[in-house]
Short mmCIF file of C-alpha atoms in Angstrom, two decimals:
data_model
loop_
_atom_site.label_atom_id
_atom_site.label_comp_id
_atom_site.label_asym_id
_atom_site.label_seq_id
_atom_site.Cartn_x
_atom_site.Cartn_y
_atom_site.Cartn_z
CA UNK A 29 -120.98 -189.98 -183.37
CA UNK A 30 -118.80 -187.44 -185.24
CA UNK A 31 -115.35 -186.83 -184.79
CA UNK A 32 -112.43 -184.31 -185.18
CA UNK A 33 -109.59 -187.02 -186.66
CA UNK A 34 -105.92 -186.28 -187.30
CA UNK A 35 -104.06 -188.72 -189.66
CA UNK A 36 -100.07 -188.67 -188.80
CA UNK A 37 -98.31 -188.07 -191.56
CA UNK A 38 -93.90 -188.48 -191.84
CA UNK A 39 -92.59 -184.46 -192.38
CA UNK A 40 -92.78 -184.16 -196.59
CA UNK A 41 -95.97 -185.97 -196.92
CA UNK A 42 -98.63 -184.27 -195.45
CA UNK A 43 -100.05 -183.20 -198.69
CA UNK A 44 -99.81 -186.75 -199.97
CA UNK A 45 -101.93 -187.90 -197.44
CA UNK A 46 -104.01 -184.72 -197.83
CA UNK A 47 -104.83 -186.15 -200.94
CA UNK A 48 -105.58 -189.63 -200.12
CA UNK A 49 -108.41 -188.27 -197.67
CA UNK A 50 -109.77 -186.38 -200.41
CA UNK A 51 -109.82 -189.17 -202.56
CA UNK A 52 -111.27 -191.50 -199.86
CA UNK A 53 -113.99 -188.70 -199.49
CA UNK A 54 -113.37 -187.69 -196.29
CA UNK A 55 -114.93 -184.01 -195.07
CA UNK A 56 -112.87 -181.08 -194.01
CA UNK A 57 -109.56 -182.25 -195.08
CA UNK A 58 -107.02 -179.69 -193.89
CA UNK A 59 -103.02 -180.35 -193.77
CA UNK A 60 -101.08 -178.75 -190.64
CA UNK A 61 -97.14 -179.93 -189.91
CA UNK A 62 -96.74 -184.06 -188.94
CA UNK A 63 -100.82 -184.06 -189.39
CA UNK A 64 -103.51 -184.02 -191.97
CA UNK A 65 -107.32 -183.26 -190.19
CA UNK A 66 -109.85 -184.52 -191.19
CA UNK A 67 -114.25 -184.81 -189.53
CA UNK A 68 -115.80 -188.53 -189.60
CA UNK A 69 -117.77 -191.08 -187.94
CA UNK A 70 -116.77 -194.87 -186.85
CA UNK A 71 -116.82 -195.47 -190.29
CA UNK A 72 -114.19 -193.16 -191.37
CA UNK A 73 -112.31 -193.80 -188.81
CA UNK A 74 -111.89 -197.91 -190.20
CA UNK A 75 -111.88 -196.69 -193.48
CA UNK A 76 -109.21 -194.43 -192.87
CA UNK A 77 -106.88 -197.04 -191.14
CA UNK A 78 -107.66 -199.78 -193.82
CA UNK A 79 -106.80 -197.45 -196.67
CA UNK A 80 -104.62 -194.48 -195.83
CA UNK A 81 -101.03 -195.61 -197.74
CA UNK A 82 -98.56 -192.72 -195.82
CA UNK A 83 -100.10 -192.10 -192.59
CA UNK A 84 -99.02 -193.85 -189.73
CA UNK A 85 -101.53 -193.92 -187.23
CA UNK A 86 -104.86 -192.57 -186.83
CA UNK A 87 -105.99 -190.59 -184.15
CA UNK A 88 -109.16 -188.94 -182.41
CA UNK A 89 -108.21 -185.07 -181.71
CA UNK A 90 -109.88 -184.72 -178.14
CA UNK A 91 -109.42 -181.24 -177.37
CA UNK A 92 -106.78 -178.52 -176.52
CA UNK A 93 -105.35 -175.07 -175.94
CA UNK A 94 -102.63 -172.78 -174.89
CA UNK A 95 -101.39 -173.99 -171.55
CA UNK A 96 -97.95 -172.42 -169.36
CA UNK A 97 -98.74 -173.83 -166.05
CA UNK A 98 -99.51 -177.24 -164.76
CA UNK A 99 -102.33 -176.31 -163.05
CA UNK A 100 -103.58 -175.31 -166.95
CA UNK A 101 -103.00 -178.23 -168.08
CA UNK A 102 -104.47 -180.44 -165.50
CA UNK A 103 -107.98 -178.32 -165.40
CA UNK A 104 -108.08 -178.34 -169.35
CA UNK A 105 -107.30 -182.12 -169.77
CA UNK A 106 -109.95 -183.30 -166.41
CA UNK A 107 -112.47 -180.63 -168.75
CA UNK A 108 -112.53 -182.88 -171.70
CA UNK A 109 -115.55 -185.20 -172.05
CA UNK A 110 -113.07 -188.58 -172.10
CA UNK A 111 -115.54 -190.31 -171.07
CA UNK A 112 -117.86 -190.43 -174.22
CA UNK A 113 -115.14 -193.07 -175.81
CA UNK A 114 -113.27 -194.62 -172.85
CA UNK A 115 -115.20 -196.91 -170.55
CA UNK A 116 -114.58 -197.16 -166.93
CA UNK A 117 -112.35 -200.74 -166.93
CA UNK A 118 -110.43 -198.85 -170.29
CA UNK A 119 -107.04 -198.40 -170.00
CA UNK A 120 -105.37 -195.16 -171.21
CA UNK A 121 -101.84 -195.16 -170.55
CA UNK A 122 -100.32 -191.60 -171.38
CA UNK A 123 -97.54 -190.78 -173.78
CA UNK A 124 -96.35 -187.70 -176.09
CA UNK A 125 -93.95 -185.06 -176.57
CA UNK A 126 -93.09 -181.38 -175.61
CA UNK A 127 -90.88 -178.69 -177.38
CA UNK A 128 -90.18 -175.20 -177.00
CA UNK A 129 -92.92 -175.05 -174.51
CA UNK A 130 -92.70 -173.41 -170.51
CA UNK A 131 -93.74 -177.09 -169.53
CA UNK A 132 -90.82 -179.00 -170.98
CA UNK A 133 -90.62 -181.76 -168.38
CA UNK A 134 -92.31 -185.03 -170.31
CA UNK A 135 -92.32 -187.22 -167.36
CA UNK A 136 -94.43 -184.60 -165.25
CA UNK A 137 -97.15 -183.86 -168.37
CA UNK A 138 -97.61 -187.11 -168.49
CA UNK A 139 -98.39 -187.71 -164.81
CA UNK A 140 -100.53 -184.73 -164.91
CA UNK A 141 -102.51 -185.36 -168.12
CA UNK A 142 -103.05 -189.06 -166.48
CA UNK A 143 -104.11 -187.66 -162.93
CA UNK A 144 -106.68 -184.98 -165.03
CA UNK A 145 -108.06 -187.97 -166.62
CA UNK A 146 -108.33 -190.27 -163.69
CA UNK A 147 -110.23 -187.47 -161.87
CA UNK A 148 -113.21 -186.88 -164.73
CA UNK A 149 -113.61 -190.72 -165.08
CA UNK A 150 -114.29 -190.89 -161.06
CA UNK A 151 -116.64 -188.32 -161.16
CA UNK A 152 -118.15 -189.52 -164.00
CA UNK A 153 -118.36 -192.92 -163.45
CA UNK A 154 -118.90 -192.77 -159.69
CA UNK A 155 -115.93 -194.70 -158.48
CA UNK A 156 -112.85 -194.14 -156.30
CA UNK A 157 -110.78 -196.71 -158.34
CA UNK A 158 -110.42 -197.47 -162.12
CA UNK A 159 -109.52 -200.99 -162.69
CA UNK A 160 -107.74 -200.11 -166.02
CA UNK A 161 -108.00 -203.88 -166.82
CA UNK A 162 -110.39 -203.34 -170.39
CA UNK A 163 -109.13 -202.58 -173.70
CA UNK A 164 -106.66 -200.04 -174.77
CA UNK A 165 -107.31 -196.54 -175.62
CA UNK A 166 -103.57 -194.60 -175.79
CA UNK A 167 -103.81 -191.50 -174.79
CA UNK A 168 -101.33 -189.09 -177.04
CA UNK A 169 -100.33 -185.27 -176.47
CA UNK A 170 -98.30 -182.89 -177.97
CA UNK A 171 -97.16 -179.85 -176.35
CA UNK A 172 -95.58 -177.17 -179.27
CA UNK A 173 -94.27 -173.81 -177.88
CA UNK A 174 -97.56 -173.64 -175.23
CA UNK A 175 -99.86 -175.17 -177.69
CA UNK A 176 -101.30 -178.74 -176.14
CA UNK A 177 -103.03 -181.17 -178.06
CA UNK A 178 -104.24 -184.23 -176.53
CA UNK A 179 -105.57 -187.54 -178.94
CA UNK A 180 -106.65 -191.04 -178.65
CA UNK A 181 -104.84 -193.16 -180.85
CA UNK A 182 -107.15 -196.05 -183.10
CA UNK A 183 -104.38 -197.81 -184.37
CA UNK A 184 -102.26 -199.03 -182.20
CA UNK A 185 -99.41 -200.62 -183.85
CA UNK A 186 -98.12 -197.96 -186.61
CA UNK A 187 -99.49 -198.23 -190.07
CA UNK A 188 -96.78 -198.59 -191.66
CA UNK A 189 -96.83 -202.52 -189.89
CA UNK A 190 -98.75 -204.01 -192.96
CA UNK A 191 -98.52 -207.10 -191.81
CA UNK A 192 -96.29 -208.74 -194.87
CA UNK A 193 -92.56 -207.89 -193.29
CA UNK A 194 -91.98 -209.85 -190.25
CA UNK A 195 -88.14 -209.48 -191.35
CA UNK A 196 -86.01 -207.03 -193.59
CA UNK A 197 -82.70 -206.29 -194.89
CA UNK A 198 -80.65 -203.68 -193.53
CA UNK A 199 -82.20 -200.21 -192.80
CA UNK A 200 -85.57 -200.82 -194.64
CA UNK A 201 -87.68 -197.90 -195.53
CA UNK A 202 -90.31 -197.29 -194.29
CA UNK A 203 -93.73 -198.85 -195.97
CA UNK A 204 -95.76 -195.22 -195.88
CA UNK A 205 -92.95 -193.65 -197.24
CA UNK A 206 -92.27 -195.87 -199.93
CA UNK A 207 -96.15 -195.82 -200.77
CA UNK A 208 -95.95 -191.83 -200.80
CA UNK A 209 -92.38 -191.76 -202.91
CA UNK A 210 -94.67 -194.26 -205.41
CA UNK A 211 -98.01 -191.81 -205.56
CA UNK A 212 -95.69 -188.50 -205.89
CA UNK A 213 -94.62 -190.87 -209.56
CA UNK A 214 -97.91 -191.03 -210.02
CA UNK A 215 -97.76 -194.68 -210.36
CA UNK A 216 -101.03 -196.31 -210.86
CA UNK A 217 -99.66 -199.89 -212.06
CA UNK A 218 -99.99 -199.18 -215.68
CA UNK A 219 -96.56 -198.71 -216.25
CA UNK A 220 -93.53 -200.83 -215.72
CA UNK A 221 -91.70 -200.46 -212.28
CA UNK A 222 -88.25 -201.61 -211.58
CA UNK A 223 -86.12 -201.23 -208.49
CA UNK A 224 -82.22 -202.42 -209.11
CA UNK A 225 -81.53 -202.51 -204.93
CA UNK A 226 -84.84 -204.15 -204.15
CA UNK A 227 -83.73 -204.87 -200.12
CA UNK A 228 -86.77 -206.61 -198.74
CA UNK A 229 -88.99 -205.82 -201.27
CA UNK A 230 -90.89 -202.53 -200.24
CA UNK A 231 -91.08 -200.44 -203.29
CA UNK A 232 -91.92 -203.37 -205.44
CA UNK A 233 -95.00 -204.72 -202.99
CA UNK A 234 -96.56 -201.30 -202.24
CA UNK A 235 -96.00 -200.74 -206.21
CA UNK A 236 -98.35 -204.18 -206.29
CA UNK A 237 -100.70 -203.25 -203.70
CA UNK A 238 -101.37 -199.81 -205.29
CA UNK A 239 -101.58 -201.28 -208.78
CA UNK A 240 -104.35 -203.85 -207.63
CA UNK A 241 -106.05 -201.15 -205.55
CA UNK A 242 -105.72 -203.07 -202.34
CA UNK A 243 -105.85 -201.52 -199.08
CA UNK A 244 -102.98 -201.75 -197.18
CA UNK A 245 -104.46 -202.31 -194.04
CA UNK A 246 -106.22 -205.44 -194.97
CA UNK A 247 -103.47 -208.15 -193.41
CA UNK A 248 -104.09 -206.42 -189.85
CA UNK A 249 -105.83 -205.54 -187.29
CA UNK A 250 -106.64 -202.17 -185.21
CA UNK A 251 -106.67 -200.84 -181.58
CA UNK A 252 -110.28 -199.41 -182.43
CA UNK A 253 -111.71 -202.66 -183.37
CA UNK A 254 -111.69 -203.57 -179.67
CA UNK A 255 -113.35 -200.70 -178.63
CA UNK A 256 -116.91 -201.38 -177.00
CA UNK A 257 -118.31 -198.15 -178.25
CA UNK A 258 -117.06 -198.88 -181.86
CA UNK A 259 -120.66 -201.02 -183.63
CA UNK A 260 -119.45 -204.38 -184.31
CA UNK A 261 -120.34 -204.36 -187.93
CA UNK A 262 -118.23 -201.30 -188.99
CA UNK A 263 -114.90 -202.65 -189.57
CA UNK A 264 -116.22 -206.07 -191.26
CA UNK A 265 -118.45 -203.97 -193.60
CA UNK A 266 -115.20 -201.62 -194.55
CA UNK A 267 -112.99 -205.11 -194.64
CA UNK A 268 -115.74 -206.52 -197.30
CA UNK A 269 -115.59 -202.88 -199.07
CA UNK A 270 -111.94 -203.13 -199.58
CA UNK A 271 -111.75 -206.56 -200.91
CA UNK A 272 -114.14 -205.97 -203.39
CA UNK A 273 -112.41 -202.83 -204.68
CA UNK A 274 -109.67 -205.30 -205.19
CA UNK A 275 -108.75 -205.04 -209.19
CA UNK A 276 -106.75 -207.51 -211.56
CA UNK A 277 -104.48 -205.29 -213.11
CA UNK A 278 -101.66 -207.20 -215.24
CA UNK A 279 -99.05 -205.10 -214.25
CA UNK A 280 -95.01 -205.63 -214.58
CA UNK A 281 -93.49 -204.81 -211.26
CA UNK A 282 -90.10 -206.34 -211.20
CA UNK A 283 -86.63 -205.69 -209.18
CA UNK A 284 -83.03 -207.17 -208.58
CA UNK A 285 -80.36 -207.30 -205.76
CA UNK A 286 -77.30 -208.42 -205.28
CA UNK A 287 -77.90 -210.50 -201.95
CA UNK A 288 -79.77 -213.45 -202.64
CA UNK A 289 -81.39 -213.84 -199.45
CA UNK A 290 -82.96 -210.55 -199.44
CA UNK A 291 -84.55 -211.69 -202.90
CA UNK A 292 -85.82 -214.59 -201.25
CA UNK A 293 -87.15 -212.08 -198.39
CA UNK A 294 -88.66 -210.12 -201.24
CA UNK A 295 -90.76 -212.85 -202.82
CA UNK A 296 -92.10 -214.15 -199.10
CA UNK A 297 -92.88 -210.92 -198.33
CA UNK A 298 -95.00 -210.69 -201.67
CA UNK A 299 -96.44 -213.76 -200.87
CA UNK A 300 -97.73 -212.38 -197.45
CA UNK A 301 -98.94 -209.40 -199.28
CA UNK A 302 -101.24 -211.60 -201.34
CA UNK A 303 -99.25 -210.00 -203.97
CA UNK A 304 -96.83 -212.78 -204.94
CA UNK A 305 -97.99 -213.37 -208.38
CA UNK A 306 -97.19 -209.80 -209.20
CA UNK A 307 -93.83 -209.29 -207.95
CA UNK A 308 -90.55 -210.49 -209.41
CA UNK A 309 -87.51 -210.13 -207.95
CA UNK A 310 -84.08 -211.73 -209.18
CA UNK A 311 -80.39 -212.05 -207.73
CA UNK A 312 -78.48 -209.88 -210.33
CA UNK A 313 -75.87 -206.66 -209.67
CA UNK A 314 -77.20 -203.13 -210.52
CA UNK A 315 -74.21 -202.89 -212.55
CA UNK A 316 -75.46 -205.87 -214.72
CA UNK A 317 -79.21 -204.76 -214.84
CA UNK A 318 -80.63 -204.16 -218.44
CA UNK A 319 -84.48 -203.06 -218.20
CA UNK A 320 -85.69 -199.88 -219.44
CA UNK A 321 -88.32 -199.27 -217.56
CA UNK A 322 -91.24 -196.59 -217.56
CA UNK A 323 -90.75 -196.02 -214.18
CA UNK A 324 -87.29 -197.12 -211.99
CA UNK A 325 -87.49 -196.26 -207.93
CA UNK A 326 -84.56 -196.99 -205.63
CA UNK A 327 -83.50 -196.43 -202.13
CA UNK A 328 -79.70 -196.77 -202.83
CA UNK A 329 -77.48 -197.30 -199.47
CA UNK A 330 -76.05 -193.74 -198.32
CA UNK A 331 -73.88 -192.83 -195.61
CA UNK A 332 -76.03 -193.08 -192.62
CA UNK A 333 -77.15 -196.69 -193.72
CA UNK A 334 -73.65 -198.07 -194.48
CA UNK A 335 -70.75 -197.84 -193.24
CA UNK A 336 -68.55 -196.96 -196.17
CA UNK A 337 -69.32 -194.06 -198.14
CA UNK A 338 -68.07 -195.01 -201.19
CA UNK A 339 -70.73 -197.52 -201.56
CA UNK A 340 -72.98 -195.05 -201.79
CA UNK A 341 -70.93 -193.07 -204.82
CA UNK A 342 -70.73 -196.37 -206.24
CA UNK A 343 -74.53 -196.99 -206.33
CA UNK A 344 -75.15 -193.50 -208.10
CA UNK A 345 -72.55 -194.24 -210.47
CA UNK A 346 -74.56 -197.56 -211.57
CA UNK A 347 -77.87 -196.37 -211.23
CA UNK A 348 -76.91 -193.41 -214.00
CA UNK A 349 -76.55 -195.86 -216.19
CA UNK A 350 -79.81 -197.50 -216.43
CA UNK A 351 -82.32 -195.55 -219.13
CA UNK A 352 -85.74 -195.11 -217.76
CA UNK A 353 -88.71 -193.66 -218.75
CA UNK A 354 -88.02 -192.05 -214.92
CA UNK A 355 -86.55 -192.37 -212.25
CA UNK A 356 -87.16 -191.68 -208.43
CA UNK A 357 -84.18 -192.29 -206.18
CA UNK A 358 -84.12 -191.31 -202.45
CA UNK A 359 -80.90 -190.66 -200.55
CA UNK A 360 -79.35 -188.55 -198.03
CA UNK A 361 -76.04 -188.29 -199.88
CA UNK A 362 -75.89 -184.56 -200.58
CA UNK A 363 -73.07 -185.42 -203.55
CA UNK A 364 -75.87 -187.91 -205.33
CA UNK A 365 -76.09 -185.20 -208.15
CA UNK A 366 -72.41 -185.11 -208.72
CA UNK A 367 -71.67 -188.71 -208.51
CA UNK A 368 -74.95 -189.89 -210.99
CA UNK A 369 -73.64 -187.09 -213.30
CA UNK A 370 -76.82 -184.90 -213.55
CA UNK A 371 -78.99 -182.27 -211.98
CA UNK A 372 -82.12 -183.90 -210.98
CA UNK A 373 -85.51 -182.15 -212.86
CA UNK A 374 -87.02 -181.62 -209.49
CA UNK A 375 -86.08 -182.34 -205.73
CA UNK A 376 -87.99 -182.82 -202.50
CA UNK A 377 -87.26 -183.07 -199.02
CA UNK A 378 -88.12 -186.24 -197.18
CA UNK A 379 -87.27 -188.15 -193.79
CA UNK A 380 -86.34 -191.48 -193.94
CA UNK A 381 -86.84 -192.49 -190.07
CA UNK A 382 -84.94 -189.62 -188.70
CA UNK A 383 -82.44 -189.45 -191.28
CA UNK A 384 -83.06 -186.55 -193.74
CA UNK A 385 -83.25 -187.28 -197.09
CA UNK A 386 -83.96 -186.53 -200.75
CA UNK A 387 -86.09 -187.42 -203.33
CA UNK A 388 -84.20 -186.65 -206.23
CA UNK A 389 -86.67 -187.29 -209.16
CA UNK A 390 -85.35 -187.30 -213.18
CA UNK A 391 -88.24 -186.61 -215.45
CA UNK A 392 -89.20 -186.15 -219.55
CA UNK A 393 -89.08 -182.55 -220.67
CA UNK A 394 -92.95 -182.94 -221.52
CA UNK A 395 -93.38 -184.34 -217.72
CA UNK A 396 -91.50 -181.62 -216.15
CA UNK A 397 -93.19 -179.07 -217.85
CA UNK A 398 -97.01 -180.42 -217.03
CA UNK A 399 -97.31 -181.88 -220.13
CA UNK A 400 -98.47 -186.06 -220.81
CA UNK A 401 -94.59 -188.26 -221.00
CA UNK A 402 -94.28 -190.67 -223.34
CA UNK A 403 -93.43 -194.01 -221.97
CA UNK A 404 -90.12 -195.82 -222.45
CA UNK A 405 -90.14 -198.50 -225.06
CA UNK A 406 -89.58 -202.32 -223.59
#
């Protein structure tokens, strides 16, 4: 069976995880805004969920169109063959989102994208009643100035749940972002890595899982995986794919904080990550770190994650001071420039959660321009 797939993607990143589906050899690859598209089979779609580093969930596009009225959108939703993946006990609860569109009420496009549904699977099926009492399939729309979209979501839990942070320090970022700040550095493990604000660890592990070319799905499981009409020996034969890609890369991935008990949180979360003999991570102030790394990343605290501002001067004050071969550093402090004393080689905007950041990224002449960087000298 061949489907139409959409791989959800945080605003900044969909060509990131454009790339990853080429990579992963996916067919049809084609970035729109929050989504990169993509055509596959069962296969592709556990593939994609094992592998994909910066999306966050995985869906199945089922159809769509222009819609202003309800009556619209409840002939155009019962007209969709829903049927060919959700079985009659399934259970498809409805959720999704609406802006700038005639039908702006979400509580009422839900009930009618539900009711549309219920009505094709009791014609289809024969029956007056749908237990609902099977596996999940979650039912996902969009509705964008008139234009409705309507998806069935494989995941379940978001992707960026690797399975390896049951805890984290304050405001953690996000695991798909950190994995896309880390492939827009090009890192590939062969390089030395330092983060001097490590938190819980997230930079430092997805550097490790990236450098070992492990998927990062591999600790968890997916809604799909449940699903009767999904063969049984797909996701085990994509599972045993993965962990033989696995590579032993000696690699130096290594970072510090200043709170000991997030350092501890660092190492278990390593550990959980089956990446534990990769990662160091030591209780030291930025202020006092000494590496000259090829490659230093860093989510400094900003505004919106602490309360005093200052802090966040502070932090770009120290992190100026360590010499790297380059550096990444991702804030929403629009005075970062001034207060680390220099005009970043290139910038990009990127969403932390909902808070709007950017990656402020300091780079070689010879990188800058195109051309191969030397690396920093240990």
């Amino acid at each position: 069976m061949k489907f139409t797939l959409a791989a959800v993607s945080l605003f900044g990143l969909e060509g990131i995880t454009a790339d990853e589906c080429k990579r992963l050899g996916f067919e049809n690859v084609r970035a729109d805004t929050g989504k990169v598209f993509f055509d596959g089979d069962f296969s592709t779609i556990a593939k994609a969920n094992l592998w994909l580093r910066t999306a966050e969930r995985i869906l199945i596009y089922v159809g769509g169109g222009h819609v202003t009225t309800f009556t619209e959108l409840f002939d155009l939703t019962a007209a969709l063959p829903w049927e060919t993946i959700i079985p009659e006990s399934g259970e498809f609860p409805v959720k999704g989102h609406t802006l700038g569109s005639t039908l702006h009420s979400l509580p009422d496009c839900q009930a009618i994208i539900k009711k549309a549904i219920v009505k094709r699977m009791q014609s289809v099926y024969h029956r007056e009643w749908l237990p609902e009492d099977g596996e999940r399939y979650q039912v996902q729309f969009s509705l964008m100035k008139d234009e409705y979209a309507v998806y069935i979501d494989t995941s379940g839990e978001g992707l960026h749940k690797r399975g390896y942070r049951a805890n984290a320090g304050i405001a953690p970022l996000r695991e798909t972002l950190a994995a896309g700040i880390l492939l827009i550095s090009r890192y590939r493990g062969y390089e030395s890595l330092y983060d001097p604000m490590c938190g819980s660890g997230t930079f430092l592990i997805e550097a490790a899982l990236i450098a070992t070319n492990r998927a990062p799905g591999l600790q968890r499981s997916f809604s799909a995986e449940k699903w009767r009409i999904m063969p049984e020996d797909v996701f085990p034969t994509e599972r045993k794919a993965a962990l033989a890609a696995i590579r032993n890369l000696p690699c130096h991935i290594a970072g510090s904080d200043i709170d000991p008990e997030v350092v501890a949180l660092t190492l278990e979360n390593a550990k959980k990550a089956g990446v534990g003999s990769l990662v160091e991570a030591t209780c030291l102030a930025a202020a006092s770190v000494n590496a000259t790394p090829d490659v230093l990343i860093c989510n400094p605290p900003y505004g919106e994650r602490m309360a005093d501002k200052s802090q966040a001067a502070a932090a770009a004050r120290t992190l100026a001071q360590i010499r790297a071969g380059r550096s990444y550093i991702i804030t929403s402090d629009e005075r970062f420039e001034e207060f680390y004393k220099r005009k970043a080689t290139k910038k990009r905007k990127l969403y932390n959660g909902m808070i709007k950041c950017q990656l402020y990224m300091y780079l070689p002449r010879e990188k800058a321009s195109g051309k191969p960087a030397s690396p920093a000298r240990h």
